[in-house]
Amino acid sequence: MLTIGIDCRFASSHTGLGRYTRELVNALLLRDDPVQYVLFTGADGGMWIPSGTQPARSVVLAPFKHYSIAEQTRFPSLIRSSGIDLLFSPHFNVPLRCPVPVVVTVHDLILHRYPNAAGFIKQLAYRLVLRRALKQASRIISVSEFTADELRTTYPTSLRGKLRVVHEAAPTGFVPAGKDLCNEVRRRYGLERPFFLYVGNAKQHKNVKMLLSAFNSIDDGSKELVLVTGGKESADLRLPPHVRLLQNIPDTDLPALYSSALCFVSASLYEGFGLPLLESHACRCPAIVAARGSFPEIAPPGTVLVEPTVEAF
């Protein structure tokens, strides 16, 4: 029986990559494939894995930070001793000397375009690990044609017919929430006015400061802009009147927030995929997003695509 290892070290993070890993792994475990899985987890030990999934799996602790020395020196030995035939990495952080064939997912080339706060050493490590992963991978999954084109342009000699595009999808729990649940969630967060909703981090490429300026320029006090965000970048935001910042929001509350919002908004300048757009659509929430990155490719019918300027928004 084939034994596949999956790098789940990102799975517990409250990021798009964490959600991608959790949803994909949990869906694989619910299938009845003739495959055994070895899940390499971080310090969480796989607490996010639901009960009732197939028994043909084992969880192996791999507490190695990404871009770390331990990832390069200790992780390969753990992979070798696990007895797997193939390693699937939902990210591209594969040890340079990985002892088994590898399939990787590339979500974007964000640090090539917008380094944000990443220092020179991290940028150097990022490029080294990515270039090596692309060369050694047996298959490369890109989450959008936009990201695939970025890869073809930046690393044309490393792909050699290995690239496949596999779109993401909204998690199964993202459906329109009932009126009672919406009212309960709005009461809990003190959302009394009609509101526009942004979901995502506040890094440079997300263009959140422009979104704040656009809202402030039309604000008449009757509505709010709600930012579901976090990270150190969110602490640097100067919030104008009637803008709310919600942090550490559990995923279970997001469908009710989408369902309650006037619309989802994002002025992001670069998206490898843009999962919140599909989440909002699954909850029947209209959307206004920037015509940049992958948004034009994945935008559901009815999405309003505009230029990422104050005037357009």
mmCIF file of C-alpha atoms in Angstrom:
data_model
loop_
_atom_site.group_PDB
_atom_site.id
_atom_site.type_symbol
_atom_site.label_atom_id
_atom_site.label_comp_id
_atom_site.label_asym_id
_atom_site.label_seq_id
_atom_site.Cartn_x
_atom_site.Cartn_y
_atom_site.Cartn_z
ATOM 1 C CA MET A 1 0.000 0.000 0.000
ATOM 2 C CA LEU A 2 1.246 3.472 -0.903
ATOM 3 C CA THR A 3 2.284 5.586 2.075
ATOM 4 C CA ILE A 4 2.090 9.351 1.636
ATOM 5 C CA GLY A 5 3.512 11.857 4.069
ATOM 6 C CA ILE A 6 1.911 15.297 4.345
ATOM 7 C CA ASP A 7 3.682 18.295 5.852
ATOM 8 C CA CYS A 8 1.038 19.711 8.205
ATOM 9 C CA ARG A 9 3.231 22.116 10.150
ATOM 10 C CA PHE A 10 1.181 25.103 8.932
ATOM 11 C CA ALA A 11 -2.193 23.497 9.637
ATOM 12 C CA SER A 12 -2.928 25.148 12.984
ATOM 13 C CA SER A 13 -2.143 28.687 11.806
ATOM 14 C CA HIS A 14 -4.991 31.174 11.263
ATOM 15 C CA THR A 15 -3.950 31.875 7.695
ATOM 16 C CA GLY A 16 -5.101 30.928 4.230
ATOM 17 C CA LEU A 17 -2.302 28.385 4.090
ATOM 18 C CA GLY A 18 -3.439 26.877 7.374
ATOM 19 C CA ARG A 19 -6.998 26.567 6.124
ATOM 20 C CA TYR A 20 -5.853 25.104 2.808
ATOM 21 C CA THR A 21 -3.868 22.442 4.658
ATOM 22 C CA ARG A 22 -6.635 21.549 7.125
ATOM 23 C CA GLU A 23 -9.397 21.356 4.539
ATOM 24 C CA LEU A 24 -7.373 19.358 2.038
ATOM 25 C CA VAL A 25 -5.971 16.887 4.556
ATOM 26 C CA ASN A 26 -9.319 16.330 6.262
ATOM 27 C CA ALA A 27 -10.976 15.706 2.887
ATOM 28 C CA LEU A 28 -8.291 13.186 1.931
ATOM 29 C CA LEU A 29 -8.703 11.363 5.233
ATOM 30 C CA LEU A 30 -12.445 11.011 4.633
ATOM 31 C CA ARG A 31 -11.862 9.241 1.314
ATOM 32 C CA ASP A 32 -11.602 5.480 1.035
ATOM 33 C CA ASP A 33 -8.367 5.423 -0.943
ATOM 34 C CA PRO A 34 -5.881 2.528 -0.688
ATOM 35 C CA VAL A 35 -3.361 4.897 0.899
ATOM 36 C CA GLN A 36 -1.737 5.210 4.291
ATOM 37 C CA TYR A 37 -0.988 8.720 5.496
ATOM 38 C CA VAL A 38 1.727 10.013 7.780
ATOM 39 C CA LEU A 39 0.926 13.531 8.986
ATOM 40 C CA PHE A 40 3.922 15.601 10.056
ATOM 41 C CA THR A 41 2.515 18.154 12.505
ATOM 42 C CA GLY A 42 3.849 21.069 14.482
ATOM 43 C CA ALA A 43 3.566 21.448 18.234
ATOM 44 C CA ASP A 44 -0.245 21.176 18.015
ATOM 45 C CA GLY A 45 0.096 17.434 17.465
ATOM 46 C CA GLY A 46 -2.803 17.376 14.976
ATOM 47 C CA MET A 47 -5.515 18.599 17.343
ATOM 48 C CA TRP A 48 -7.343 19.985 14.288
ATOM 49 C CA ILE A 49 -7.826 16.486 12.782
ATOM 50 C CA PRO A 50 -11.502 15.532 13.289
ATOM 51 C CA SER A 51 -12.486 12.242 14.822
ATOM 52 C CA GLY A 52 -13.999 9.650 12.499
ATOM 53 C CA THR A 53 -11.401 10.001 9.756
ATOM 54 C CA GLN A 54 -9.811 6.903 8.299
ATOM 55 C CA PRO A 55 -7.610 4.889 10.669
ATOM 56 C CA ALA A 56 -4.891 4.366 8.041
ATOM 57 C CA ARG A 57 -2.917 7.352 9.250
ATOM 58 C CA SER A 58 -0.350 8.224 11.860
ATOM 59 C CA VAL A 59 0.699 11.557 13.341
ATOM 60 C CA VAL A 60 4.384 12.349 13.691
ATOM 61 C CA LEU A 61 5.593 15.409 15.595
ATOM 62 C CA ALA A 62 7.861 17.592 13.431
ATOM 63 C CA PRO A 63 8.393 20.810 15.442
ATOM 64 C CA PHE A 64 10.770 22.384 12.929
ATOM 65 C CA LYS A 65 10.270 26.033 12.031
ATOM 66 C CA HIS A 66 10.092 26.958 8.370
ATOM 67 C CA TYR A 67 13.346 28.301 6.882
ATOM 68 C CA SER A 68 15.204 26.972 9.945
ATOM 69 C CA ILE A 69 18.396 24.951 10.276
ATOM 70 C CA ALA A 70 16.397 22.150 11.915
ATOM 71 C CA GLU A 71 14.101 21.975 8.888
ATOM 72 C CA GLN A 72 17.127 21.257 6.718
ATOM 73 C CA THR A 73 19.112 19.009 9.067
ATOM 74 C CA ARG A 74 16.597 17.106 11.218
ATOM 75 C CA PHE A 75 13.445 16.883 9.096
ATOM 76 C CA PRO A 76 15.045 14.684 6.369
ATOM 77 C CA SER A 77 15.966 12.036 8.954
ATOM 78 C CA LEU A 78 12.414 12.035 10.286
ATOM 79 C CA ILE A 79 11.032 11.678 6.757
ATOM 80 C CA ARG A 80 13.372 8.773 6.050
ATOM 81 C CA SER A 81 12.534 6.923 9.278
ATOM 82 C CA SER A 82 8.771 7.331 8.678
ATOM 83 C CA GLY A 83 8.894 4.923 5.728
ATOM 84 C CA ILE A 84 6.821 7.100 3.382
ATOM 85 C CA ASP A 85 6.961 6.700 -0.399
ATOM 86 C CA LEU A 86 6.061 10.309 -1.235
ATOM 87 C CA LEU A 87 5.936 13.675 0.556
ATOM 88 C CA PHE A 88 3.184 16.191 -0.200
ATOM 89 C CA SER A 89 3.924 19.720 0.976
ATOM 90 C CA PRO A 90 0.947 22.139 0.897
ATOM 91 C CA HIS A 91 3.650 24.814 0.901
ATOM 92 C CA PHE A 92 7.056 24.670 -0.786
ATOM 93 C CA ASN A 93 9.147 24.361 2.383
ATOM 94 C CA VAL A 94 10.776 21.055 1.480
ATOM 95 C CA PRO A 95 14.171 20.120 2.935
ATOM 96 C CA LEU A 96 16.933 20.573 0.372
ATOM 97 C CA ARG A 97 17.934 16.926 0.840
ATOM 98 C CA CYS A 98 14.489 15.340 1.008
ATOM 99 C CA PRO A 99 14.969 11.548 0.733
ATOM 100 C CA VAL A 100 11.693 10.787 -1.130
ATOM 101 C CA PRO A 101 9.851 12.172 -4.197
ATOM 102 C CA VAL A 102 7.937 15.384 -3.516
ATOM 103 C CA VAL A 103 4.739 17.120 -4.632
ATOM 104 C CA VAL A 104 4.503 20.800 -3.641
ATOM 105 C CA THR A 105 1.868 23.512 -3.777
ATOM 106 C CA VAL A 106 2.876 27.073 -4.644
ATOM 107 C CA HIS A 107 0.281 29.649 -3.607
ATOM 108 C CA ASP A 108 2.026 32.813 -4.781
ATOM 109 C CA LEU A 109 5.358 34.524 -5.307
ATOM 110 C CA ILE A 110 4.545 37.249 -2.851
ATOM 111 C CA LEU A 111 8.056 37.796 -1.484
ATOM 112 C CA HIS A 112 9.279 38.334 -5.040
ATOM 113 C CA ARG A 113 6.803 41.191 -5.518
ATOM 114 C CA TYR A 114 6.095 42.543 -2.027
ATOM 115 C CA PRO A 115 8.755 41.615 0.559
ATOM 116 C CA ASN A 116 6.697 43.358 3.263
ATOM 117 C CA ALA A 117 8.708 43.208 6.494
ATOM 118 C CA ALA A 118 10.813 40.195 5.504
ATOM 119 C CA GLY A 119 14.501 40.860 6.043
ATOM 120 C CA PHE A 120 17.265 40.111 3.570
ATOM 121 C CA ILE A 121 18.154 36.743 5.159
ATOM 122 C CA LYS A 122 14.544 35.524 5.063
ATOM 123 C CA GLN A 123 14.130 36.651 1.457
ATOM 124 C CA LEU A 124 17.333 34.825 0.531
ATOM 125 C CA ALA A 125 16.219 31.641 2.316
ATOM 126 C CA TYR A 126 12.774 31.895 0.682
ATOM 127 C CA ARG A 127 14.230 32.088 -2.823
ATOM 128 C CA LEU A 128 16.723 29.296 -2.185
ATOM 129 C CA VAL A 129 14.123 26.906 -0.749
ATOM 130 C CA LEU A 130 11.560 27.707 -3.467
ATOM 131 C CA ARG A 131 14.010 27.299 -6.348
ATOM 132 C CA ARG A 132 15.264 23.993 -4.951
ATOM 133 C CA ALA A 133 11.732 22.711 -4.278
ATOM 134 C CA LEU A 134 10.643 23.469 -7.845
ATOM 135 C CA LYS A 135 13.649 21.615 -9.252
ATOM 136 C CA GLN A 136 13.265 18.495 -7.111
ATOM 137 C CA ALA A 137 9.456 18.247 -7.143
ATOM 138 C CA SER A 138 7.868 15.459 -9.194
ATOM 139 C CA ARG A 139 4.736 17.604 -9.558
ATOM 140 C CA ILE A 140 3.995 21.256 -8.769
ATOM 141 C CA ILE A 141 0.477 22.399 -7.892
ATOM 142 C CA SER A 142 -0.406 26.031 -8.526
ATOM 143 C CA VAL A 143 -3.644 27.318 -6.993
ATOM 144 C CA SER A 144 -4.414 29.610 -9.955
ATOM 145 C CA GLU A 145 -3.409 30.342 -13.536
ATOM 146 C CA PHE A 146 -2.160 33.686 -12.258
ATOM 147 C CA THR A 147 0.345 31.997 -9.959
ATOM 148 C CA ALA A 148 1.208 29.470 -12.681
ATOM 149 C CA ASP A 149 2.068 32.352 -15.034
ATOM 150 C CA GLU A 150 4.195 33.915 -12.294
ATOM 151 C CA LEU A 151 6.092 30.635 -11.988
ATOM 152 C CA ARG A 152 6.523 30.254 -15.751
ATOM 153 C CA THR A 153 7.938 33.771 -15.959
ATOM 154 C CA THR A 154 10.227 33.594 -12.926
ATOM 155 C CA TYR A 155 11.381 29.944 -12.964
ATOM 156 C CA PRO A 156 10.920 28.736 -16.560
ATOM 157 C CA THR A 157 13.703 26.128 -16.452
ATOM 158 C CA SER A 158 12.518 24.478 -13.216
ATOM 159 C CA LEU A 159 9.016 23.430 -14.314
ATOM 160 C CA ARG A 160 9.625 20.980 -17.207
ATOM 161 C CA GLY A 161 5.973 20.031 -17.676
ATOM 162 C CA LYS A 162 5.438 19.360 -13.955
ATOM 163 C CA LEU A 163 3.034 22.254 -13.307
ATOM 164 C CA ARG A 164 -0.685 21.633 -12.665
ATOM 165 C CA VAL A 165 -3.340 24.221 -11.751
ATOM 166 C CA VAL A 166 -5.809 23.145 -9.055
ATOM 167 C CA HIS A 167 -8.171 25.864 -7.810
ATOM 168 C CA GLU A 168 -9.183 26.093 -4.180
ATOM 169 C CA ALA A 169 -12.789 26.136 -2.952
ATOM 170 C CA ALA A 170 -14.660 27.582 -0.016
ATOM 171 C CA PRO A 171 -14.761 25.247 3.004
ATOM 172 C CA THR A 172 -17.954 23.235 3.392
ATOM 173 C CA GLY A 173 -19.035 25.187 6.491
ATOM 174 C CA PHE A 174 -19.331 28.433 4.538
ATOM 175 C CA VAL A 175 -23.031 28.659 3.755
ATOM 176 C CA PRO A 176 -25.571 31.449 4.323
ATOM 177 C CA ALA A 177 -26.188 31.809 8.050
ATOM 178 C CA GLY A 178 -29.709 32.079 9.442
ATOM 179 C CA LYS A 179 -31.107 35.348 10.777
ATOM 180 C CA ASP A 180 -30.927 34.279 14.429
ATOM 181 C CA LEU A 181 -27.262 33.272 14.156
ATOM 182 C CA CYS A 182 -26.393 36.490 12.315
ATOM 183 C CA ASN A 183 -28.099 38.563 15.005
ATOM 184 C CA GLU A 184 -26.329 36.645 17.774
ATOM 185 C CA VAL A 185 -22.883 37.119 16.162
ATOM 186 C CA ARG A 186 -23.537 40.805 15.488
ATOM 187 C CA ARG A 187 -24.559 41.335 19.108
ATOM 188 C CA ARG A 188 -21.450 39.562 20.320
ATOM 189 C CA TYR A 189 -19.173 41.877 18.336
ATOM 190 C CA GLY A 190 -21.275 45.002 18.840
ATOM 191 C CA LEU A 191 -22.078 45.450 15.147
ATOM 192 C CA GLU A 192 -25.149 47.675 15.228
ATOM 193 C CA ARG A 193 -24.770 49.489 11.888
ATOM 194 C CA PRO A 194 -24.782 48.002 8.381
ATOM 195 C CA PHE A 195 -21.174 47.188 7.509
ATOM 196 C CA PHE A 196 -18.697 46.431 4.769
ATOM 197 C CA LEU A 197 -16.399 43.498 5.556
ATOM 198 C CA TYR A 198 -12.725 42.873 4.884
ATOM 199 C CA VAL A 199 -11.116 39.526 5.797
ATOM 200 C CA GLY A 200 -7.360 39.026 5.522
ATOM 201 C CA ASN A 201 -4.041 40.231 6.859
ATOM 202 C CA ALA A 202 -2.849 43.831 6.678
ATOM 203 C CA LYS A 203 0.456 43.360 4.898
ATOM 204 C CA GLN A 204 1.679 45.839 2.312
ATOM 205 C CA HIS A 205 0.191 44.151 -0.747
ATOM 206 C CA LYS A 206 -3.280 43.930 0.827
ATOM 207 C CA ASN A 207 -3.606 47.703 0.332
ATOM 208 C CA VAL A 208 -5.715 48.085 3.484
ATOM 209 C CA LYS A 209 -4.649 51.705 4.024
ATOM 210 C CA MET A 210 -6.146 52.616 0.660
ATOM 211 C CA LEU A 211 -9.349 50.807 1.621
ATOM 212 C CA LEU A 212 -9.512 52.882 4.819
ATOM 213 C CA SER A 213 -9.044 56.081 2.820
ATOM 214 C CA ALA A 214 -11.779 55.098 0.380
ATOM 215 C CA PHE A 215 -14.235 54.358 3.190
ATOM 216 C CA ASN A 216 -13.325 57.532 5.062
ATOM 217 C CA SER A 217 -13.914 59.653 1.962
ATOM 218 C CA ILE A 218 -17.576 58.571 1.745
ATOM 219 C CA ASP A 219 -18.335 57.978 5.439
ATOM 220 C CA ASP A 220 -21.571 59.594 6.584
ATOM 221 C CA GLY A 221 -21.786 57.755 9.886
ATOM 222 C CA SER A 222 -24.546 55.397 8.775
ATOM 223 C CA LYS A 223 -22.282 52.416 8.062
ATOM 224 C CA GLU A 224 -19.122 50.764 9.324
ATOM 225 C CA LEU A 225 -16.106 49.100 7.789
ATOM 226 C CA VAL A 226 -15.195 45.932 9.698
ATOM 227 C CA LEU A 227 -11.667 44.554 9.329
ATOM 228 C CA VAL A 228 -11.227 40.934 10.347
ATOM 229 C CA THR A 229 -7.460 40.955 10.481
ATOM 230 C CA GLY A 230 -4.441 40.425 12.692
ATOM 231 C CA GLY A 231 -0.659 40.317 12.771
ATOM 232 C CA LYS A 232 1.779 43.063 13.603
ATOM 233 C CA GLU A 233 0.836 45.065 10.513
ATOM 234 C CA SER A 234 -2.701 45.582 11.818
ATOM 235 C CA ALA A 235 -1.288 47.383 14.874
ATOM 236 C CA ASP A 236 0.135 50.079 12.591
ATOM 237 C CA LEU A 237 -3.216 50.907 10.983
ATOM 238 C CA ARG A 238 -4.685 54.306 11.778
ATOM 239 C CA LEU A 239 -8.400 53.657 11.924
ATOM 240 C CA PRO A 240 -10.703 56.501 10.871
ATOM 241 C CA PRO A 241 -14.129 56.892 12.503
ATOM 242 C CA HIS A 242 -16.619 54.032 12.091
ATOM 243 C CA VAL A 243 -13.942 51.438 11.300
ATOM 244 C CA ARG A 244 -13.838 48.357 13.523
ATOM 245 C CA LEU A 245 -10.932 45.944 13.849
ATOM 246 C CA LEU A 246 -11.800 42.386 14.922
ATOM 247 C CA GLN A 247 -8.957 40.031 15.803
ATOM 248 C CA ASN A 248 -8.725 36.329 16.634
ATOM 249 C CA ILE A 249 -12.149 35.624 15.144
ATOM 250 C CA PRO A 250 -12.903 31.877 15.087
ATOM 251 C CA ASP A 251 -13.651 30.374 11.683
ATOM 252 C CA THR A 252 -17.075 29.344 12.953
ATOM 253 C CA ASP A 253 -18.136 33.004 13.178
ATOM 254 C CA LEU A 254 -17.044 33.976 9.686
ATOM 255 C CA PRO A 255 -20.083 32.635 7.777
ATOM 256 C CA ALA A 256 -22.400 34.757 9.944
ATOM 257 C CA LEU A 257 -20.218 37.833 9.418
ATOM 258 C CA TYR A 258 -20.194 37.309 5.646
ATOM 259 C CA SER A 259 -23.949 36.680 5.665
ATOM 260 C CA SER A 260 -24.578 39.876 7.655
ATOM 261 C CA ALA A 261 -22.342 42.204 5.646
ATOM 262 C CA LEU A 262 -23.470 44.650 2.986
ATOM 263 C CA CYS A 263 -20.595 43.294 0.916
ATOM 264 C CA PHE A 264 -17.083 41.920 1.092
ATOM 265 C CA VAL A 265 -14.351 44.346 0.007
ATOM 266 C CA SER A 266 -10.676 43.872 -0.837
ATOM 267 C CA ALA A 267 -8.290 46.311 -2.500
ATOM 268 C CA SER A 268 -5.452 43.773 -2.570
ATOM 269 C CA LEU A 269 -2.798 44.391 -5.208
ATOM 270 C CA TYR A 270 -1.617 40.780 -5.314
ATOM 271 C CA GLU A 271 -3.482 37.533 -4.636
ATOM 272 C CA GLY A 272 -2.227 34.081 -5.502
ATOM 273 C CA PHE A 273 -5.802 32.905 -5.072
ATOM 274 C CA GLY A 274 -7.986 34.974 -2.721
ATOM 275 C CA LEU A 275 -10.026 32.458 -0.735
ATOM 276 C CA PRO A 276 -12.129 35.036 1.197
ATOM 277 C CA LEU A 277 -13.752 36.035 -2.097
ATOM 278 C CA LEU A 278 -15.086 32.497 -2.568
ATOM 279 C CA GLU A 279 -16.060 32.295 1.112
ATOM 280 C CA SER A 280 -18.116 35.462 0.788
ATOM 281 C CA HIS A 281 -19.801 34.187 -2.378
ATOM 282 C CA ALA A 282 -20.645 30.881 -0.678
ATOM 283 C CA CYS A 283 -22.436 32.916 2.007
ATOM 284 C CA ARG A 284 -24.286 34.970 -0.658
ATOM 285 C CA CYS A 285 -22.385 38.109 0.260
ATOM 286 C CA PRO A 286 -21.771 40.518 -2.646
ATOM 287 C CA ALA A 287 -18.172 41.551 -3.294
ATOM 288 C CA ILE A 288 -16.155 44.528 -4.536
ATOM 289 C CA VAL A 289 -12.511 43.625 -5.181
ATOM 290 C CA ALA A 290 -9.500 44.996 -6.998
ATOM 291 C CA ALA A 291 -8.980 43.834 -10.571
ATOM 292 C CA ARG A 292 -5.530 42.515 -9.721
ATOM 293 C CA GLY A 293 -3.778 39.181 -9.208
ATOM 294 C CA SER A 294 -6.026 36.147 -9.366
ATOM 295 C CA PHE A 295 -9.251 38.017 -8.565
ATOM 296 C CA PRO A 296 -10.355 38.405 -12.230
ATOM 297 C CA GLU A 297 -9.703 34.676 -12.747
ATOM 298 C CA ILE A 298 -11.663 33.315 -9.775
ATOM 299 C CA ALA A 299 -14.315 36.027 -9.343
ATOM 300 C CA PRO A 300 -17.814 34.452 -9.174
ATOM 301 C CA PRO A 301 -20.629 35.984 -11.249
ATOM 302 C CA GLY A 302 -21.780 39.296 -9.791
ATOM 303 C CA THR A 303 -18.419 40.287 -8.329
ATOM 304 C CA VAL A 304 -17.594 43.945 -8.962
ATOM 305 C CA LEU A 305 -13.987 44.301 -10.136
ATOM 306 C CA VAL A 306 -12.514 47.802 -9.895
ATOM 307 C CA GLU A 307 -9.144 49.538 -10.041
ATOM 308 C CA PRO A 308 -7.372 49.638 -6.652
ATOM 309 C CA THR A 309 -7.771 53.387 -6.161
ATOM 310 C CA VAL A 310 -9.670 55.511 -3.651
ATOM 311 C CA GLU A 311 -11.794 56.981 -6.432
ATOM 312 C CA ALA A 312 -12.786 53.622 -7.936
ATOM 313 C CA PHE A 313 -13.702 52.062 -4.583
#
